[in-house]
XYZ file of C-alpha atoms in Angstrom:
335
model
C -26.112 -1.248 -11.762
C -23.856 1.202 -13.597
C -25.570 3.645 -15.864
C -23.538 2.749 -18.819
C -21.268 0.336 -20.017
C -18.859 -0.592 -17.564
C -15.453 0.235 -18.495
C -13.969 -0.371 -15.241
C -15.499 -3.763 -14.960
C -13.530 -4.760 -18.462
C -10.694 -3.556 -16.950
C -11.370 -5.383 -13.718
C -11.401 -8.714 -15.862
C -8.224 -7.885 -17.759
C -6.244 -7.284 -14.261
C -7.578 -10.715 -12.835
C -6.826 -12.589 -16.256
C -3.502 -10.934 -16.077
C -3.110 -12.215 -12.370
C -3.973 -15.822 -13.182
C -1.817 -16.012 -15.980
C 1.108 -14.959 -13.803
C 0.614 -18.053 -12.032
C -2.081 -16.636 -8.785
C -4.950 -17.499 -8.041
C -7.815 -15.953 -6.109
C -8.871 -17.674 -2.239
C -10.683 -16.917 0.863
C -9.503 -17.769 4.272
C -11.921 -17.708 6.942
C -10.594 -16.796 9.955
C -13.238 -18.216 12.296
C -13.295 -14.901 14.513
C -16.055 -13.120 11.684
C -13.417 -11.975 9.779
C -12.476 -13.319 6.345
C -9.669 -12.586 4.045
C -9.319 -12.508 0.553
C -5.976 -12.813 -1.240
C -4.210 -13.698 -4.644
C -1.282 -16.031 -3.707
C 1.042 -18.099 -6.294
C -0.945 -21.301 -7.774
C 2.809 -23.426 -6.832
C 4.599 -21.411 -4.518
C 8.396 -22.155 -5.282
C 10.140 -22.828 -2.100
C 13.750 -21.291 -3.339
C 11.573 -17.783 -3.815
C 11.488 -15.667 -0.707
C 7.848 -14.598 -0.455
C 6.823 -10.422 -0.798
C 3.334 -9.034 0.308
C 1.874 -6.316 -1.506
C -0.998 -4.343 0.476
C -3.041 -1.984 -0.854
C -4.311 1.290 -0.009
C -7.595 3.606 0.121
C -8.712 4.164 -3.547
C -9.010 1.567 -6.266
C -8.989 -2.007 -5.430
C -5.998 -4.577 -4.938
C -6.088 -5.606 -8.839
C -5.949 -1.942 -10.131
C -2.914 -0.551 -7.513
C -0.749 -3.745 -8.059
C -1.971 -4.910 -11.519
C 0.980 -2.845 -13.621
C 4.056 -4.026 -11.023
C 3.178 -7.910 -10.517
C 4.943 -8.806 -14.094
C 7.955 -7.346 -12.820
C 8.543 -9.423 -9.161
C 6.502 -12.496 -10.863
C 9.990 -14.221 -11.750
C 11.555 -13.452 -8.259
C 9.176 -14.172 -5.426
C 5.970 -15.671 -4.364
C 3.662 -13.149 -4.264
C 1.107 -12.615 -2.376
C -1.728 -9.893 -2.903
C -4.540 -9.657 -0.185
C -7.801 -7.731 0.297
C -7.954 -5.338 3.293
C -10.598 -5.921 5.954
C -13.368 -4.155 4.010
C -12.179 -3.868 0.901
C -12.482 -6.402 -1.843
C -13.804 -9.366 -0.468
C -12.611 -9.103 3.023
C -14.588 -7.973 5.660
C -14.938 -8.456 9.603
C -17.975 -8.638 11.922
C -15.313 -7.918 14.686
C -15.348 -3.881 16.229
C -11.680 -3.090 15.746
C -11.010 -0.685 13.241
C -6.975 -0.288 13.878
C -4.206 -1.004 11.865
C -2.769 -3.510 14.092
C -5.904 -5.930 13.926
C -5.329 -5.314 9.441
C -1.969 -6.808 10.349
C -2.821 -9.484 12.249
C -5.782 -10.496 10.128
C -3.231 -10.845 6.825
C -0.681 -12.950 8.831
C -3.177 -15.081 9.834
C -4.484 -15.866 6.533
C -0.952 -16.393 5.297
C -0.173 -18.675 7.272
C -3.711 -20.737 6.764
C -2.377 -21.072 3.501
C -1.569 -24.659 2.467
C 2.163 -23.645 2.320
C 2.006 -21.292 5.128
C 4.213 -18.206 4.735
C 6.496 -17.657 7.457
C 8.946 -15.582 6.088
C 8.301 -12.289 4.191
C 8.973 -9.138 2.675
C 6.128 -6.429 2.953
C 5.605 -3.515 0.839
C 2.698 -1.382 1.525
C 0.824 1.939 -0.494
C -0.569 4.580 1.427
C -3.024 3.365 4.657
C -1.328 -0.267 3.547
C 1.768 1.427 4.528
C 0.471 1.779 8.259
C -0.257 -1.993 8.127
C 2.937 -3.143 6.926
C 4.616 -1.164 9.668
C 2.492 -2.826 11.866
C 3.393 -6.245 10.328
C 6.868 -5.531 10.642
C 6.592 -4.146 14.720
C 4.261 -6.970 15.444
C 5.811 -10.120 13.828
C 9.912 -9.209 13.436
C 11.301 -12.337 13.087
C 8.532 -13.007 10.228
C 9.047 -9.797 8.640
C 12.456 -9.652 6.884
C 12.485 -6.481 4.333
C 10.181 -2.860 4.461
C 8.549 -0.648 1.973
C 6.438 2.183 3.219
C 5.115 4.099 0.737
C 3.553 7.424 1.358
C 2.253 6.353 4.220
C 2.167 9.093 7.355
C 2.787 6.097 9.934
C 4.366 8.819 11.895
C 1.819 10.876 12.180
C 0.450 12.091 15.262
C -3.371 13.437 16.460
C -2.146 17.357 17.057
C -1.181 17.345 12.998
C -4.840 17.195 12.111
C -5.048 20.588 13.974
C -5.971 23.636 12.115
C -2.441 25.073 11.860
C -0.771 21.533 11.346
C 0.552 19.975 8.676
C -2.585 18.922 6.447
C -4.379 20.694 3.512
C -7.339 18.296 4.945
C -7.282 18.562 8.747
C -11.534 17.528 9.215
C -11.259 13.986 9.185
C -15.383 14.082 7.994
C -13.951 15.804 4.804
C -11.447 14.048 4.189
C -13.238 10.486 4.646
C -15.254 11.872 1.569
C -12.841 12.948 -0.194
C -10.640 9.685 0.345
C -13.850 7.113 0.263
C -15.791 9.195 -2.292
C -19.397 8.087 -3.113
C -19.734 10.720 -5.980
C -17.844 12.199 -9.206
C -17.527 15.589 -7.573
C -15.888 14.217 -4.813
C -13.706 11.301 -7.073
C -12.337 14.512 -8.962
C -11.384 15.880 -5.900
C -9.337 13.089 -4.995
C -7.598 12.606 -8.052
C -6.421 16.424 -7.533
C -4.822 15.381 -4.474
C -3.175 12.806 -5.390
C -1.539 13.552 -8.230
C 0.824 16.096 -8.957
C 0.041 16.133 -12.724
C -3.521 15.321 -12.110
C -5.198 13.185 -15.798
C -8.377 15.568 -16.976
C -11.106 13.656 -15.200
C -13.415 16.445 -15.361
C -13.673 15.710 -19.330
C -15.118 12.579 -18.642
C -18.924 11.658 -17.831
C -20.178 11.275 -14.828
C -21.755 7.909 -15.588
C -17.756 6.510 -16.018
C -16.697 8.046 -12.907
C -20.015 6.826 -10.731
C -19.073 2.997 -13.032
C -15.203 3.597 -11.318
C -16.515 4.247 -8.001
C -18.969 1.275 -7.823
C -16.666 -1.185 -9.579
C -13.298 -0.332 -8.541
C -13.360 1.448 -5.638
C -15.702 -1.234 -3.832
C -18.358 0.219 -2.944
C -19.774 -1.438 0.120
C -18.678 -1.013 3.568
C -18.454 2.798 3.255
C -19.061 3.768 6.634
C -16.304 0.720 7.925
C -13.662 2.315 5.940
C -14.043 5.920 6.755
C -14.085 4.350 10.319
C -10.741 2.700 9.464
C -9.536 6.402 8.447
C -10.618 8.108 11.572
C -8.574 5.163 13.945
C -5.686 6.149 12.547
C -4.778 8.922 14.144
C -6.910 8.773 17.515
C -4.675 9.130 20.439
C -1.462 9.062 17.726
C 1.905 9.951 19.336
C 5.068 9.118 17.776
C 6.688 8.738 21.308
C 3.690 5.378 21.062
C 4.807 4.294 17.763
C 7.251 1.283 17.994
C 10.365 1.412 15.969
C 11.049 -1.422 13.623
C 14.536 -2.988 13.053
C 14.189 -4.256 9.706
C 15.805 -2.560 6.469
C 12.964 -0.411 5.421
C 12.903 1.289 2.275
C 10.598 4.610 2.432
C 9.317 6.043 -0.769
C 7.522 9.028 -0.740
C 6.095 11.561 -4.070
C 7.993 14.865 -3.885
C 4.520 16.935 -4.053
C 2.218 14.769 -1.769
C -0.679 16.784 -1.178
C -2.490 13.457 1.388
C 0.817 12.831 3.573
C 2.891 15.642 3.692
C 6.339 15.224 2.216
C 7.262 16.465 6.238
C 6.413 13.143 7.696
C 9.092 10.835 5.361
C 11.816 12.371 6.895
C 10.098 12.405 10.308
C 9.701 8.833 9.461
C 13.265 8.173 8.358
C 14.446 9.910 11.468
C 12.144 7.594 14.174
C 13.334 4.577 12.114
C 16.966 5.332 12.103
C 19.495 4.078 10.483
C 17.800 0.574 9.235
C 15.711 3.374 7.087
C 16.692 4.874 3.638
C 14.431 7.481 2.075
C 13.724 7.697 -1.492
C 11.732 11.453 -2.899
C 10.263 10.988 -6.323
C 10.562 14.226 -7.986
C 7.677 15.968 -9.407
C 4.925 13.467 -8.410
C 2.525 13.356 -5.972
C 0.632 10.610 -3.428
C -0.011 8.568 -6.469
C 3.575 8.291 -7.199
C 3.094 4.480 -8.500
C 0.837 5.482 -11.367
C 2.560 8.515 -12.064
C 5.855 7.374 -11.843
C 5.843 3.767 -12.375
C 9.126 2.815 -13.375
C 11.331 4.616 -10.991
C 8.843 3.421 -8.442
C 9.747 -0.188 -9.708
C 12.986 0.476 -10.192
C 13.415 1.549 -7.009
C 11.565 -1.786 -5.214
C 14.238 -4.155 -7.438
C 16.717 -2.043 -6.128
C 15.864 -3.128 -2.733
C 14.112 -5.969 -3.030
C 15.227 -8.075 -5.954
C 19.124 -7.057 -5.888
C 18.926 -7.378 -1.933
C 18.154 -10.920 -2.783
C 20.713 -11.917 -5.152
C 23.196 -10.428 -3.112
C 22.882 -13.115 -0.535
C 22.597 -16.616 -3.101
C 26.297 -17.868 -3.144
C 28.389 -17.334 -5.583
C 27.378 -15.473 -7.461
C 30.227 -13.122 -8.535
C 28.718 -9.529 -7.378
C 30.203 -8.130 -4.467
C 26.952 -6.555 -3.146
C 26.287 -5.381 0.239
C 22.626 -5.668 0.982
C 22.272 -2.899 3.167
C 23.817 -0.247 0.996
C 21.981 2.931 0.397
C 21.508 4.507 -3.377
C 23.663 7.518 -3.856
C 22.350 7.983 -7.345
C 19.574 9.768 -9.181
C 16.978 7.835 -10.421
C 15.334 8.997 -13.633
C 13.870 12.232 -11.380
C 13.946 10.392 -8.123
C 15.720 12.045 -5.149
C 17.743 10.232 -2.641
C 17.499 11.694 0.741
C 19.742 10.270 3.960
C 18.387 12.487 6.826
C-alpha cells in the first residue's frame, strides 16, 4: 500500500470515468497462447468511423499518456486504447520479449473483438512507436495511416556504444532510469524527458513512490526492462523493413531518450511516404509538454486526411500533402 493518500489513484479513477463517458469501455481478450490483452475499445463502434489505435509507451500507464487527447478524436473514429504485454493488465507467459510479438499480440485482440477491426490507423508514443512500426511492416494492408512518435525505430546496436549517440548508452542504467522503482530514480526520468522539466524534487517522496506503484504499474519489472534490452539486440537499420504507408513522424526538438538524430534518420529510411514534424523547445515528453500542437498536428493528419476522401464535400484536399507551415513552435522538416 501507498504511504499516503493516493493521489494518483484519484486521478486514475477520473481518467477511466472520463474514458467511459466517451463511450469505451474496458475488456480482456485472452489469447489462448498465455498471453492476454487488455484494451479500451468504443462501447458501439460506428461502422462509417475508420478505426485509430493509440499505444502507449514506457512511463505512466495507457489512461494517463492518452487520457488528455481521447476528447479530441472521440467524434471522428473508433478508438481503440490497449495495454502493452506487461503493462496494465496485459501480460504473457510466452518468452518473447520483441516488438514484433507486441504487434502481433494487439492485432490479435482486435480482431477477437466482437466487431473485429480490420482496418486501422496506428499512432504510437515512444517504445509504442517501435510497435506500431511493426504493426504497419507486419500487417500493410490492415494498417492504413502512421504516427511514430519519438520513437528511435531506427536505431541500431553500435549507437548504444560509448561514443554513440546516447546520453544513456548502459542499457542496466537506463532500464532504471526508464522503469524506475524509486523517487530518486522517477526524478531522473522526468529530467530526461522533458525539456522544461515540472519541480518534482519539491514534492514528497511518499507521492512519487504513490505515482510509481499506481501509475507506472508496478509489477512485471524485470519483463519490461527485458522488453527495453530486445530492442536494440542485433539492431541494424539495413534489417529494419521499410513501411509504405503515409507515416507522420513527430519528434520533441530537445529529446534527451531518442536523439533528435534518429527522426531524420527515420524520415530518410522511410522515404518519401514519411513527413517529419520537430516540436520546438520540448523534449521526449512532447505530448504533455506540448499538447496542442501535438494534437493539432495528429488532426492534421489524421482527421483532415479523412475528410478529404468522404465525397463531396467541397474541400479540394490532397491527403498526402505535407505541412509547409509553422505550428504554434512546431518545426516542419522535409529531409
Amino acid at each position: 500500500m501507498p504511504a499516503c493518500f493516493s493521489l494518483t489513484e484519484t486521478r486514475n479513477w477520473c481518467y477511466r470515468s472520463a474514458f467511459s463517458s466517451s463511450g469505451l469501455r474496458s475488456t480482456v481478450s485472452d489469447l489462448q497462447d498465455g498471453t492476454v490483452i487488455h484494451c479500451w475499445v468504443p462501447k458501439s463502434p460506428d461502422p462509417t468511423k475508420p478505426n485509430l489505435l493509440l499505444i502507449h509507451g514506457f512511463g505512466a500507464n495507457a489512461l494517463w499518456q492518452w487520457g488528455d487527447v481521447i476528447r479530441h478524436f472521440v467524434p471522428h473514429f473508433n478508438l481503440y486504447v490497449p495495454d502493452l504485454v506487461f503493462f496494465g493488465d496485459s501480460f504473457t507467459t510466452r518468452p518473447d520479449r520483441t516488438e514484433g510479438f507486441q504487434a502481433r499480440s494487439l492485432m490479435r485482440a482486435l480482431q477477437r473483438q466482437p466487431s473485429p477491426v480490420r482496418k486501422l490507423s496506428v499512432v504510437g508514443l515512444s517504445y509504442g512507436g517501435f510497435v506500431g512500426y511493426s504493426m504497419a511492416a507486419q500487417f500493410r494492408d490492415a494498417v492504413d495511416r502512421v504516427v511514430i512518435c519519438c520513437s528511435g525505430v531506427c536505431m541500431e546496436e553500435k549507437d548504444l556504444k560509448e561514443d554513440g549517440i546516447f546520453s544513456v548508452s548502459d542499457l542496466e542504467e537506463a532500464a532504471k532510469i526508464l522503469v524506475p522503482q524509486c523517487p530518486d530514480k522517477l526524478r531522473e526520468l522526468v529530467g530526461y524527458a522533458f525539456f522544461r522539466p515540472p519541480p518534482v524534487g519539491l514534492l514528497p517522496p511518499c507521492l512519487l513512490t504513490d505515482f510509481i506503484e499506481v501509475s507506472m504499474c508496478g509489477e512485471f519489472t524485470e519483463e519490461k526492462k527485458d522488453l527495453l534490452k530486445a530492442i536494440p539486440k542485433g539492431r541494424r537499420l539495413s534489417d529494419i523493413p521499410k513501411i509504405s504507408q503515409p507515416t507522420l513522424i513527430i519528434w520533441g526538438e530537445k529529446d534527451q531518450v531518442f536523439p533528435v538524430e534518429l527522426a531524420y534518420r527515420m524520415k530518410r529510411h522511410v522515404g518519401e511516404n514519411a513527413e517529419l514534424q520537430v516540436i520546438k523547445n520540448a523534449g521526449h515528453a512532447f505530448n504533455v509538454e506540448k499538447p496542442k500542437e501535438f494534437v493539432k498536428l495528429l488532426r492534421t493528419f489524421l482527421v483532415d486526411s479523412y475528410s478529404s476522401k468522404l465525397p463531396a464535400s467541397g474541400n479540394d484536399s490532397n491527403p498526402n500533402h505535407k505541412h509547409t507551415e509553422e505550428c504554434n513552435g512546431t518545426a516542419t522538416a522535409s529531409h
